[in-house]
């Protein structure tokens, strides 16, 4: 790595703090931190900018239709064509993640010239919250508005485990509240990629959000989510 270039050093420090750096490059970068004070200072600067944005944000009230669906479910009635991603948990938790991410991106946009990490511009970013803990559990990024398919880069945070006999399936939540569309199965590896074909690329660029559900081994047998949703979040374009 040619880290004498201040712009390159600052850009890499930003990717390291955000967690968007690939696993192999991240390990090399962490090793370099021990012997390069200038690199450590760049990382410290980015942590000082971004960590305050992780403070809890005010709760966002869910749409009225969410309460109606909950009341219907309690009474034993099935909500009429209400998407599972319209649940109270999804919108409350994903709204928190989206708001925090939006604040982070606002910092990027407002930074002057050399301090703005060029490698992060022109991307779709999804911060997927753990539905139970409300904490960010997975991120997804890709480059939209391009010809051909999409390479979606995923990062699983922490040490997630997959129960025997089950699979993790990723779902695209269409912008028109249509039925979820499967993007395929993923693993628990910290960093991984998914290839989305060109035929689905434009729909993915316009998606409202992404979610991940637990399915039987091999994936959902119905083409729609059948198990619990673990992670979900809204799409934000940088």
XYZ file of N, CA and C in Angstrom:
714
model
N 0.821 -1.195 0.000
C 0.000 0.000 0.000
C 0.860 1.252 0.000
N 0.543 2.205 -0.868
C 1.251 3.474 -0.909
C 0.500 4.473 -0.035
N 0.865 4.492 1.245
C 0.119 5.277 2.206
C 0.730 6.632 2.483
N 1.685 7.075 1.648
C 2.217 8.424 1.800
C 1.238 9.461 1.261
N 0.331 9.019 0.420
C -0.702 9.895 -0.134
C -1.771 10.132 0.923
N -1.918 11.376 1.365
C -2.871 11.690 2.424
C -4.304 11.375 2.057
N -4.701 11.618 0.785
C -6.064 11.345 0.352
C -6.359 9.849 0.411
N -5.415 9.041 -0.067
C -5.599 7.598 -0.031
C -5.673 7.105 1.412
N -4.804 7.630 2.244
C -4.790 7.234 3.661
C -6.134 7.554 4.329
N -6.663 8.735 4.045
C -7.922 9.152 4.647
C -9.085 8.302 4.138
N -9.062 7.990 2.836
C -10.130 7.174 2.259
C -10.146 5.774 2.853
N -8.964 5.174 2.984
C -8.883 3.830 3.553
C -9.295 3.821 5.017
N -8.928 4.875 5.745
C -9.328 4.962 7.156
C -10.845 5.027 7.266
N -11.501 5.773 6.360
C -12.960 5.870 6.376
C -13.596 4.508 6.116
N -13.087 3.771 5.140
C -13.637 2.452 4.833
C -13.412 1.489 6.001
N -12.272 1.614 6.671
C -11.972 0.745 7.807
C -12.957 0.984 8.943
N -13.217 2.256 9.263
C -14.119 2.591 10.363
C -15.554 2.207 10.023
N -15.972 2.409 8.766
C -17.334 2.070 8.356
C -17.563 0.569 8.244
N -16.469 -0.204 8.088
C -16.611 -1.647 7.946
C -16.888 -2.106 6.539
N -16.641 -1.243 5.539
C -16.900 -1.627 4.144
C -15.668 -2.219 3.465
N -14.554 -2.268 4.162
C -13.324 -2.815 3.594
C -13.385 -4.346 3.578
N -13.008 -4.999 2.472
C -13.016 -6.466 2.415
C -12.167 -7.072 3.534
N -12.508 -8.294 3.944
C -11.878 -8.922 5.108
C -10.360 -9.008 4.971
N -9.872 -9.432 3.789
C -8.421 -9.595 3.623
C -7.710 -8.251 3.717
N -8.264 -7.244 3.045
C -7.663 -5.912 3.104
C -7.755 -5.343 4.512
N -8.821 -5.656 5.222
C -8.987 -5.166 6.591
C -7.906 -5.720 7.517
N -7.571 -7.004 7.337
C -6.520 -7.600 8.162
C -5.170 -6.956 7.879
N -4.887 -6.716 6.612
C -3.625 -6.051 6.260
C -3.582 -4.635 6.815
N -4.712 -3.938 6.723
C -4.780 -2.570 7.217
C -4.555 -2.540 8.730
N -5.193 -3.479 9.452
C -5.039 -3.528 10.908
C -3.582 -3.762 11.297
N -2.870 -4.581 10.507
C -1.448 -4.819 10.793
C -0.631 -3.546 10.570
N -0.981 -2.783 9.531
C -0.261 -1.543 9.252
C -0.492 -0.488 10.320
N -1.637 -0.547 10.978
C -1.939 0.443 12.022
C -0.919 0.407 13.147
N -0.377 -0.776 13.408
C 0.566 -0.907 14.523
C 1.874 -0.187 14.270
N 2.196 0.047 13.007
C 3.506 0.627 12.697
C 3.439 1.969 11.987
N 2.246 2.503 11.770
C 2.105 3.781 11.063
C 1.256 4.748 11.885
N 1.882 5.647 12.622
C 1.146 6.611 13.452
C 0.181 7.478 12.647
N 0.583 7.885 11.426
C -0.289 8.739 10.615
C -1.588 8.010 10.270
N -1.479 6.719 10.040
C -2.664 5.922 9.731
C -3.575 5.817 10.955
N -2.964 5.644 12.125
C -3.758 5.576 13.354
C -4.493 6.890 13.602
N -3.825 8.010 13.311
C -4.472 9.305 13.498
C -5.671 9.466 12.564
N -5.522 8.988 11.315
C -6.627 9.083 10.358
C -7.830 8.268 10.832
N -7.568 7.065 11.362
C -8.649 6.218 11.870
C -9.311 6.875 13.077
N -8.493 7.443 13.970
C -9.047 8.121 15.152
C -9.923 9.293 14.754
N -9.495 10.043 13.734
C -10.285 11.185 13.263
C -11.648 10.735 12.750
N -11.660 9.644 11.980
C -12.929 9.162 11.429
C -13.822 8.608 12.533
N -13.249 7.935 13.524
C -14.050 7.440 14.639
C -14.684 8.599 15.403
N -13.925 9.680 15.575
C -14.451 10.846 16.285
C -15.609 11.476 15.515
N -15.563 11.422 14.163
C -16.641 11.986 13.349
C -17.894 11.125 13.368
N -17.709 9.812 13.306
C -18.849 8.937 13.061
C -19.479 8.353 14.317
N -18.689 8.072 15.349
C -19.244 7.404 16.519
C -20.355 8.198 17.203
N -20.279 9.530 17.288
C -21.398 10.251 17.907
C -22.724 10.046 17.186
N -22.673 9.690 15.901
C -23.907 9.485 15.136
C -24.620 8.199 15.521
N -23.930 7.344 16.278
C -24.538 6.071 16.689
C -25.379 6.217 17.946
N -25.425 7.418 18.547
C -26.254 7.629 19.730
C -27.712 7.368 19.376
N -28.504 6.888 20.320
C -29.926 6.597 20.040
C -30.659 7.805 19.492
N -31.506 7.554 18.501
C -32.310 8.605 17.891
C -33.757 8.494 18.374
N -34.522 9.570 18.260
C -35.926 9.510 18.688
C -36.692 8.443 17.923
N -37.618 7.783 18.608
C -38.433 6.748 17.961
C -39.320 7.368 16.892
N -39.561 6.612 15.821
C -40.422 7.067 14.735
C -41.710 6.264 14.774
N -42.849 6.957 14.836
C -44.124 6.277 14.904
C -44.392 5.504 13.608
N -44.819 4.246 13.722
C -45.138 3.466 12.520
C -46.446 3.937 11.900
N -46.689 3.618 10.625
C -47.947 3.986 9.977
C -49.144 3.375 10.694
N -50.308 4.001 10.539
C -51.528 3.520 11.201
C -51.871 2.094 10.782
N -51.517 1.742 9.533
C -51.872 0.397 9.056
C -51.159 -0.687 9.854
N -50.019 -0.337 10.474
C -49.298 -1.323 11.284
C -50.118 -1.680 12.516
N -50.657 -0.664 13.197
C -51.467 -0.928 14.387
C -52.723 -1.718 14.006
N -53.315 -1.385 12.859
C -54.500 -2.117 12.410
C -54.180 -3.584 12.193
N -53.016 -3.845 11.583
C -52.608 -5.230 11.337
C -52.370 -5.971 12.645
N -51.769 -5.298 13.624
C -51.511 -5.932 14.919
C -52.828 -6.292 15.615
N -53.776 -5.331 15.611
C -55.065 -5.587 16.246
C -55.796 -6.754 15.577
N -55.718 -6.808 14.230
C -56.377 -7.897 13.505
C -55.743 -9.238 13.845
N -54.418 -9.238 13.977
C -53.713 -10.484 14.281
C -54.029 -10.955 15.694
N -54.140 -10.011 16.643
C -54.484 -10.376 18.013
C -55.865 -10.997 18.079
N -56.800 -10.487 17.270
C -58.167 -11.019 17.251
C -58.276 -12.315 16.460
N -57.159 -12.707 15.832
C -57.169 -13.959 15.092
C -57.461 -13.811 13.636
N -57.691 -12.554 13.174
C -57.965 -12.331 11.751
C -56.673 -12.109 11.017
N -56.634 -12.475 9.772
C -55.448 -12.296 8.958
C -55.527 -10.962 8.238
N -54.525 -10.080 8.379
C -54.569 -8.786 7.694
C -54.667 -8.968 6.185
N -55.489 -8.152 5.547
C -55.700 -8.270 4.097
C -54.475 -7.802 3.339
N -53.733 -8.769 2.764
C -52.592 -8.517 1.894
C -51.572 -7.547 2.515
N -51.417 -7.591 3.811
C -50.412 -6.738 4.457
C -49.071 -7.438 4.395
N -48.091 -6.822 3.797
C -46.774 -7.429 3.683
C -46.124 -7.627 5.036
N -45.382 -8.734 5.206
C -44.760 -8.990 6.507
C -43.744 -7.918 6.845
N -43.173 -7.249 5.788
C -42.185 -6.197 6.063
C -42.841 -4.907 6.540
N -44.198 -4.878 6.576
C -44.898 -3.711 7.107
C -45.144 -3.840 8.606
N -44.498 -4.826 9.237
C -44.694 -5.031 10.667
C -44.094 -3.895 11.470
N -44.571 -3.753 12.698
C -44.071 -2.712 13.600
C -42.578 -2.873 13.809
N -42.117 -4.113 14.032
C -40.696 -4.322 14.322
C -39.812 -3.860 13.185
N -40.182 -4.226 11.946
C -39.331 -3.853 10.812
C -39.200 -2.346 10.679
N -40.348 -1.632 10.679
C -40.271 -0.193 10.425
C -39.672 0.563 11.585
N -39.908 0.118 12.817
C -39.322 0.829 13.953
C -37.809 0.670 13.949
N -37.334 -0.563 13.762
C -35.896 -0.813 13.837
C -35.175 -0.314 12.596
N -35.782 -0.533 11.413
C -35.108 -0.094 10.197
C -35.108 1.422 10.082
N -36.114 2.082 10.636
C -36.130 3.541 10.610
C -34.979 4.097 11.417
N -34.672 3.463 12.545
C -33.533 3.886 13.358
C -32.240 3.744 12.563
N -32.074 2.576 11.910
C -30.850 2.363 11.147
C -30.740 3.331 9.987
N -31.862 3.557 9.284
C -31.831 4.458 8.142
C -31.511 5.882 8.572
N -32.076 6.304 9.697
C -31.812 7.661 10.171
C -30.354 7.827 10.550
N -29.793 6.818 11.232
C -28.387 6.899 11.612
C -27.499 6.919 10.381
N -27.834 6.069 9.392
C -27.043 6.043 8.169
C -27.155 7.356 7.413
N -28.364 7.925 7.373
C -28.550 9.192 6.675
C -27.697 10.290 7.300
N -27.598 10.296 8.611
C -26.758 11.282 9.272
C -25.293 11.075 8.912
N -24.884 9.819 8.872
C -23.498 9.525 8.503
C -23.203 9.998 7.091
N -24.119 9.728 6.165
C -23.912 10.124 4.782
C -23.928 11.644 4.641
N -24.717 12.311 5.482
C -24.732 13.772 5.444
C -23.371 14.333 5.803
N -22.686 13.655 6.728
C -21.333 14.089 7.075
C -20.416 13.964 5.867
N -20.530 12.845 5.125
C -19.683 12.643 3.947
C -19.908 13.754 2.925
N -21.199 14.045 2.679
C -21.515 15.031 1.650
C -20.990 16.408 2.021
N -21.020 16.733 3.320
C -20.622 18.071 3.754
C -19.128 18.250 3.890
N -18.367 17.166 3.809
C -16.920 17.296 3.970
C -16.302 18.010 2.776
N -15.328 18.878 2.988
C -14.654 19.541 1.882
C -13.722 18.596 1.154
N -13.509 18.894 -0.141
C -12.605 18.193 -1.056
C -11.901 16.955 -0.564
N -10.635 17.064 -0.105
C -9.810 15.899 0.135
C -10.293 15.013 1.265
N -11.159 15.521 2.151
C -11.593 14.704 3.259
C -12.762 13.805 2.900
N -13.331 13.993 1.724
C -14.477 13.176 1.321
C -13.992 11.874 0.705
N -14.388 10.690 1.271
C -13.928 9.406 0.748
C -14.563 9.099 -0.594
N -13.804 9.269 -1.661
C -14.345 9.137 -3.009
C -14.893 7.743 -3.288
N -14.267 6.726 -2.669
C -14.664 5.356 -2.972
C -16.067 5.032 -2.478
N -16.644 5.882 -1.593
C -17.932 5.578 -1.024
C -19.083 6.255 -1.762
N -18.803 7.087 -2.747
C -19.855 7.819 -3.438
C -20.501 6.944 -4.499
N -21.774 7.283 -4.843
C -22.466 6.559 -5.889
C -22.762 5.125 -5.556
N -23.153 4.851 -4.303
C -23.460 3.484 -3.900
C -24.813 3.418 -3.214
N -25.405 2.225 -3.273
C -26.570 1.924 -2.453
C -26.054 1.246 -1.189
N -26.556 1.686 -0.057
C -26.119 1.149 1.229
C -27.348 0.755 2.033
N -27.307 -0.420 2.636
C -28.386 -0.889 3.504
C -27.772 -1.333 4.829
N -28.202 -0.716 5.919
C -27.819 -1.164 7.252
C -28.986 -1.983 7.791
N -28.764 -3.274 7.977
C -29.824 -4.184 8.400
C -29.718 -4.423 9.902
N -30.774 -4.050 10.624
C -30.810 -4.215 12.073
C -31.263 -5.615 12.463
N -30.712 -6.100 13.575
C -31.244 -7.300 14.212
C -32.612 -6.941 14.794
N -33.653 -7.654 14.401
C -35.005 -7.331 14.819
C -35.165 -7.410 16.341
N -34.414 -8.301 16.990
C -34.552 -8.485 18.423
C -33.754 -7.449 19.224
N -32.505 -7.217 18.832
C -31.638 -6.350 19.638
C -31.653 -4.895 19.195
N -32.197 -4.629 17.990
C -32.229 -3.284 17.414
C -30.842 -2.775 17.022
N -29.844 -3.635 17.038
C -28.485 -3.237 16.705
C -28.159 -3.621 15.257
N -27.322 -2.821 14.556
C -26.894 -3.196 13.207
C -26.242 -4.576 13.205
N -26.678 -5.433 12.307
C -26.179 -6.800 12.263
C -25.580 -7.167 10.912
N -25.929 -6.417 9.858
C -25.419 -6.732 8.528
C -25.487 -5.470 7.678
N -24.524 -5.325 6.772
C -24.586 -4.232 5.805
C -24.534 -4.820 4.399
N -25.149 -4.117 3.467
C -25.132 -4.511 2.054
C -24.862 -3.266 1.218
N -23.966 -3.363 0.251
C -23.654 -2.237 -0.628
C -23.524 -2.727 -2.062
N -23.911 -1.861 -3.000
C -23.683 -2.161 -4.411
C -23.693 -0.856 -5.199
N -23.203 -0.921 -6.433
C -23.137 0.248 -7.311
C -24.346 0.215 -8.244
N -25.269 1.189 -8.095
C -26.495 1.189 -8.905
C -26.312 1.895 -10.244
N -27.381 1.865 -11.027
C -27.457 2.645 -12.271
C -26.315 2.328 -13.232
N -26.011 1.067 -13.350
C -24.970 0.621 -14.281
C -25.542 -0.462 -15.189
N -24.874 -0.701 -16.305
C -25.285 -1.773 -17.206
C -24.942 -3.120 -16.578
N -25.697 -4.140 -16.944
C -25.401 -5.481 -16.464
C -25.953 -5.761 -15.079
N -25.413 -6.813 -14.462
C -25.879 -7.227 -13.146
C -25.286 -6.391 -12.031
N -25.535 -6.824 -10.789
C -25.040 -6.125 -9.621
C -24.248 -7.090 -8.738
N -23.169 -6.594 -8.185
C -22.406 -7.325 -7.193
C -22.742 -6.713 -5.839
N -23.473 -7.444 -5.020
C -23.865 -6.955 -3.699
C -22.857 -7.469 -2.671
N -22.194 -6.549 -2.006
C -21.205 -6.901 -0.985
C -21.861 -6.894 0.386
N -21.758 -8.014 1.069
C -22.389 -8.177 2.377
C -21.331 -8.265 3.466
N -21.650 -7.706 4.612
C -20.790 -7.858 5.786
C -21.657 -8.233 6.975
N -21.394 -9.413 7.535
C -22.118 -9.889 8.710
C -21.318 -9.490 9.940
N -21.932 -8.771 10.859
C -21.230 -8.291 12.042
C -21.330 -9.315 13.174
N -20.313 -9.354 14.014
C -20.327 -10.274 15.141
C -20.065 -11.704 14.719
N -20.500 -12.630 15.544
C -20.284 -14.058 15.285
C -21.638 -14.747 15.170
N -22.304 -14.491 14.067
C -23.638 -15.052 13.863
C -23.567 -16.561 13.657
N -24.604 -17.265 14.100
C -24.686 -18.712 13.947
C -25.962 -19.090 13.204
N -25.866 -20.146 12.418
C -27.019 -20.651 11.671
C -27.401 -22.014 12.244
N -28.646 -22.175 12.642
C -29.095 -23.429 13.238
C -29.004 -24.568 12.226
N -28.680 -25.783 12.679
C -28.617 -26.933 11.760
C -29.945 -27.133 11.047
N -29.858 -27.515 9.772
C -31.062 -27.781 8.993
C -31.789 -26.551 8.518
N -31.145 -25.382 8.650
C -31.777 -24.145 8.199
C -30.873 -23.438 7.193
N -31.416 -22.397 6.585
C -30.653 -21.584 5.625
C -31.045 -20.132 5.825
N -30.127 -19.232 5.455
C -30.409 -17.802 5.468
C -30.705 -17.368 4.039
N -31.841 -16.705 3.864
C -32.230 -16.266 2.522
C -32.430 -14.748 2.512
N -31.828 -14.097 1.515
C -31.949 -12.653 1.365
C -33.145 -12.323 0.486
N -33.841 -11.224 0.829
C -35.035 -10.818 0.093
C -34.972 -9.344 -0.259
N -35.372 -9.038 -1.477
C -35.530 -7.651 -1.899
C -36.973 -7.244 -1.617
N -37.143 -6.072 -0.993
C -38.474 -5.545 -0.706
C -38.779 -4.486 -1.756
N -39.642 -4.753 -2.723
C -39.888 -3.828 -3.843
C -40.429 -2.480 -3.372
N -40.173 -1.462 -4.176
C -40.596 -0.101 -3.831
C -42.109 0.050 -3.829
N -42.822 -0.816 -4.548
C -44.279 -0.691 -4.652
C -45.019 -1.569 -3.644
N -44.308 -2.016 -2.578
C -44.902 -2.885 -1.561
C -45.379 -4.210 -2.141
N -44.776 -4.608 -3.260
C -45.104 -5.907 -3.829
C -44.504 -7.027 -2.993
N -44.689 -8.245 -3.457
C -44.196 -9.409 -2.728
C -42.666 -9.407 -2.696
N -42.077 -9.867 -1.586
C -40.617 -9.965 -1.520
C -40.066 -10.857 -2.630
N -38.883 -10.516 -3.100
C -38.231 -11.270 -4.175
C -36.933 -11.855 -3.633
N -36.760 -13.142 -3.789
C -35.565 -13.795 -3.267
C -34.322 -13.387 -4.061
N -33.263 -13.079 -3.333
C -31.967 -12.800 -3.950
C -31.014 -13.977 -3.801
N -31.453 -15.026 -3.102
C -30.617 -16.200 -2.933
C -30.205 -16.429 -1.494
N -29.455 -17.496 -1.279
C -28.999 -17.886 0.057
C -27.638 -17.264 0.360
N -27.387 -17.020 1.636
C -26.096 -16.499 2.071
C -25.573 -17.361 3.207
N -24.337 -17.107 3.601
C -23.720 -17.839 4.699
C -23.540 -16.901 5.893
N -22.875 -17.383 6.929
C -22.583 -16.555 8.102
C -21.199 -15.926 8.026
N -20.497 -16.091 6.905
C -19.159 -15.516 6.767
C -19.204 -13.999 6.926
N -18.154 -13.452 7.495
C -18.131 -12.016 7.783
C -18.296 -11.187 6.520
N -17.575 -11.535 5.465
C -17.700 -10.806 4.206
C -18.006 -11.791 3.086
N -18.923 -11.401 2.208
C -19.319 -12.255 1.087
C -19.987 -11.393 0.025
N -20.203 -11.958 -1.129
C -20.838 -11.230 -2.219
C -21.985 -12.049 -2.803
N -22.969 -11.330 -3.352
C -24.070 -11.959 -4.073
C -24.114 -11.355 -5.473
N -24.360 -12.176 -6.461
C -24.476 -11.718 -7.842
C -25.958 -11.646 -8.204
N -26.415 -10.452 -8.529
C -27.809 -10.241 -8.937
C -27.825 -10.078 -10.455
N -28.597 -10.898 -11.175
C -28.575 -10.845 -12.648
C -29.094 -9.519 -13.187
N -28.720 -9.227 -14.431
C -29.113 -7.968 -15.072
C -30.624 -7.809 -15.129
N -31.341 -8.917 -15.238
C -32.804 -8.845 -15.337
C -33.453 -8.287 -14.069
N -32.745 -8.362 -12.940
C -33.284 -7.865 -11.670
C -32.574 -6.611 -11.194
N -31.551 -6.182 -11.929
C -30.688 -5.103 -11.446
C -31.446 -3.804 -11.199
N -32.282 -3.401 -12.147
C -32.991 -2.129 -12.006
C -33.995 -2.168 -10.853
N -34.637 -3.312 -10.661
C -35.568 -3.442 -9.537
C -34.825 -3.333 -8.208
N -33.637 -3.925 -8.160
C -32.841 -3.844 -6.936
C -32.445 -2.401 -6.657
N -32.076 -1.656 -7.698
C -31.680 -0.251 -7.509
C -32.815 0.587 -6.937
N -34.067 0.197 -7.214
C -35.232 0.962 -6.756
C -35.892 0.348 -5.526
N -35.294 -0.696 -4.960
C -35.911 -1.409 -3.842
C -36.077 -0.507 -2.620
N -37.109 -0.793 -1.837
C -37.337 -0.043 -0.599
C -36.412 -0.512 0.508
N -36.054 -1.795 0.478
C -35.186 -2.324 1.527
C -34.795 -3.753 1.250
N -34.030 -4.316 2.189
C -33.615 -5.718 2.129
C -33.954 -6.372 3.467
N -34.135 -7.681 3.437
C -34.390 -8.424 4.663
C -33.770 -9.809 4.536
N -33.546 -10.441 5.675
C -32.986 -11.792 5.693
C -33.833 -12.657 6.618
N -34.288 -13.793 6.107
C -35.138 -14.685 6.896
C -34.482 -16.053 7.056
N -34.936 -16.771 8.066
C -34.483 -18.143 8.298
C -35.435 -19.083 7.574
N -34.885 -19.933 6.720
C -35.687 -20.850 5.910
C -35.178 -22.283 6.077
N -35.939 -23.265 5.602
C -35.439 -24.640 5.614
C -34.182 -24.759 4.746
N -33.380 -25.759 5.001
C -32.182 -25.979 4.200
C -32.545 -26.023 2.725
N -31.817 -25.255 1.904
C -32.121 -25.191 0.480
C -32.955 -23.990 0.105
N -33.514 -23.288 1.096
C -34.278 -22.087 0.804
C -35.774 -22.261 0.953
N -36.489 -21.160 0.810
C -37.937 -21.176 0.973
C -38.599 -22.105 -0.046
N -39.512 -22.979 0.401
C -40.177 -23.880 -0.539
C -41.322 -23.208 -1.292
N -41.690 -21.999 -0.904
C -42.851 -21.340 -1.503
C -42.481 -20.162 -2.400
N -41.215 -19.734 -2.355
C -40.829 -18.547 -3.114
C -41.087 -17.264 -2.356
N -41.591 -17.384 -1.132
C -41.824 -16.249 -0.246
C -41.271 -16.599 1.135
N -40.990 -15.619 1.960
C -40.456 -15.919 3.299
C -41.426 -16.784 4.106
N -40.904 -17.838 4.723
C -41.724 -18.716 5.554
C -41.266 -18.720 7.006
N -40.024 -18.332 7.259
C -39.493 -18.353 8.622
C -39.382 -16.963 9.196
N -38.855 -16.863 10.406
C -38.717 -15.552 11.043
C -37.706 -14.671 10.308
N -37.958 -13.378 10.312
C -37.030 -12.407 9.742
C -36.051 -11.997 10.835
N -34.756 -12.194 10.581
C -33.744 -11.832 11.573
C -33.273 -10.397 11.403
N -32.956 -10.005 10.147
C -32.389 -8.697 9.877
C -33.213 -7.999 8.795
N -33.315 -6.669 8.891
C -34.015 -5.897 7.869
C -33.556 -4.442 7.920
N -33.596 -3.778 6.771
C -33.195 -2.378 6.710
C -33.615 -1.722 5.409
N -33.596 -0.397 5.391
C -33.988 0.373 4.214
C -32.791 0.686 3.326
N -33.055 0.852 2.036
C -32.012 1.217 1.064
C -31.783 2.721 1.090
N -30.529 3.122 1.126
C -30.144 4.532 1.099
C -29.119 4.709 -0.013
N -29.353 5.689 -0.899
C -28.385 5.957 -1.964
C -27.447 7.064 -1.542
N -26.140 6.811 -1.614
C -25.158 7.817 -1.202
C -24.893 8.781 -2.329
